[in-house]
Coordinates of C-alpha atoms in Angstrom, one line a residue:
X1 CA -36.9 10.5 -75.1
X2 CA -40.1 8.4 -75.1
X3 CA -41.2 6.6 -72.0
X4 CA -41.0 2.9 -72.8
X5 CA -43.3 2.1 -69.9
X6 CA -46.0 4.3 -71.3
X7 CA -45.7 2.7 -74.7
X8 CA -45.9 -0.8 -73.2
X9 CA -49.0 0.3 -71.2
X10 CA -50.7 1.6 -74.4
X11 CA -49.9 -1.7 -76.2
X12 CA -51.3 -3.7 -73.4
X13 CA -54.4 -1.6 -73.2
X14 CA -55.1 -2.0 -76.9
X15 CA -54.7 -5.7 -76.6
X16 CA -57.0 -5.8 -73.7
X17 CA -59.7 -4.0 -75.8
X18 CA -59.5 -6.8 -78.3
X19 CA -59.7 -9.5 -75.6
X20 CA -62.7 -7.8 -74.0
X21 CA -64.5 -7.4 -77.3
X22 CA -63.8 -11.0 -78.2
X23 CA -65.5 -12.0 -74.9
X24 CA -68.5 -9.8 -75.5
X25 CA -68.9 -11.3 -79.0
X26 CA -69.0 -14.8 -77.5
X27 CA -71.2 -13.8 -74.6
X28 CA -73.8 -12.5 -77.1
X29 CA -73.8 -15.9 -78.9
X30 CA -71.9 -14.7 -81.9
X31 CA -68.6 -15.6 -83.5
X32 CA -66.1 -13.9 -85.8
X33 CA -67.6 -15.6 -88.9
X34 CA -71.0 -14.1 -88.1
X35 CA -69.7 -10.6 -87.2
X36 CA -67.2 -10.2 -90.1
X37 CA -69.7 -9.8 -93.0
X38 CA -71.9 -7.4 -90.9
X39 CA -68.8 -5.4 -90.1
X40 CA -67.6 -5.4 -93.7
X41 CA -64.3 -7.1 -93.0
X42 CA -62.9 -10.6 -93.6
X43 CA -63.0 -12.9 -90.7
X44 CA -59.2 -13.0 -90.7
X45 CA -59.1 -9.2 -90.2
X46 CA -61.5 -9.3 -87.3
X47 CA -59.5 -12.2 -85.8
X48 CA -56.3 -10.2 -86.1
X49 CA -57.8 -7.3 -84.3
X50 CA -59.2 -9.5 -81.4
X51 CA -56.0 -11.5 -81.1
X52 CA -53.7 -9.9 -78.5
X53 CA -50.6 -10.7 -80.5
X54 CA -51.7 -8.9 -83.6
X55 CA -52.6 -5.4 -84.6
X56 CA -54.9 -3.3 -82.4
X57 CA -58.5 -2.7 -83.5
X58 CA -59.2 0.7 -85.0
X59 CA -61.7 2.8 -83.0
X60 CA -64.1 2.9 -85.9
X61 CA -64.2 -0.9 -86.1
X62 CA -64.6 -1.1 -82.3
X63 CA -67.6 1.2 -82.5
X64 CA -69.1 -0.7 -85.5
X65 CA -68.7 -4.1 -83.9
X66 CA -70.1 -2.9 -80.6
X67 CA -73.1 -1.6 -82.5
X68 CA -73.6 -5.0 -84.2
X69 CA -73.5 -7.0 -81.0
X70 CA -75.4 -4.5 -78.9
X71 CA -72.6 -3.3 -76.6
X72 CA -71.4 0.2 -75.8
X73 CA -67.8 0.9 -76.9
X74 CA -67.2 2.8 -73.7
X75 CA -68.1 -0.3 -71.7
X76 CA -65.6 -2.3 -73.6
X77 CA -62.9 0.3 -73.1
X78 CA -63.7 0.6 -69.4
X79 CA -63.5 -3.1 -68.9
X80 CA -60.2 -3.2 -70.7
X81 CA -58.9 -0.4 -68.5
X82 CA -59.9 -2.3 -65.4
X83 CA -58.2 -5.4 -66.7
X84 CA -55.0 -3.3 -67.2
X85 CA -55.2 -2.0 -63.6
X86 CA -55.3 -5.6 -62.4
X87 CA -52.3 -6.6 -64.6
X88 CA -50.1 -3.8 -63.2

């Protein structure tokens, strides 16, 4: 039987990645409408990935968006992990 706590943790972690990335985009003076065409996706798709109530961002999209805004994906993931530690 699957561990429901592990599943919930994974979902929270994925949502935190979107939240952290959204913050990084704003900190860099960008917005979803600016990033979307550079990332090759509609603004609504990017918005869904960054919204914690929607689907998690694919790793390839995370890496691409980080490259666009000048962030390292590992820094976004590390910050999301730390956020999860504070939430538990």
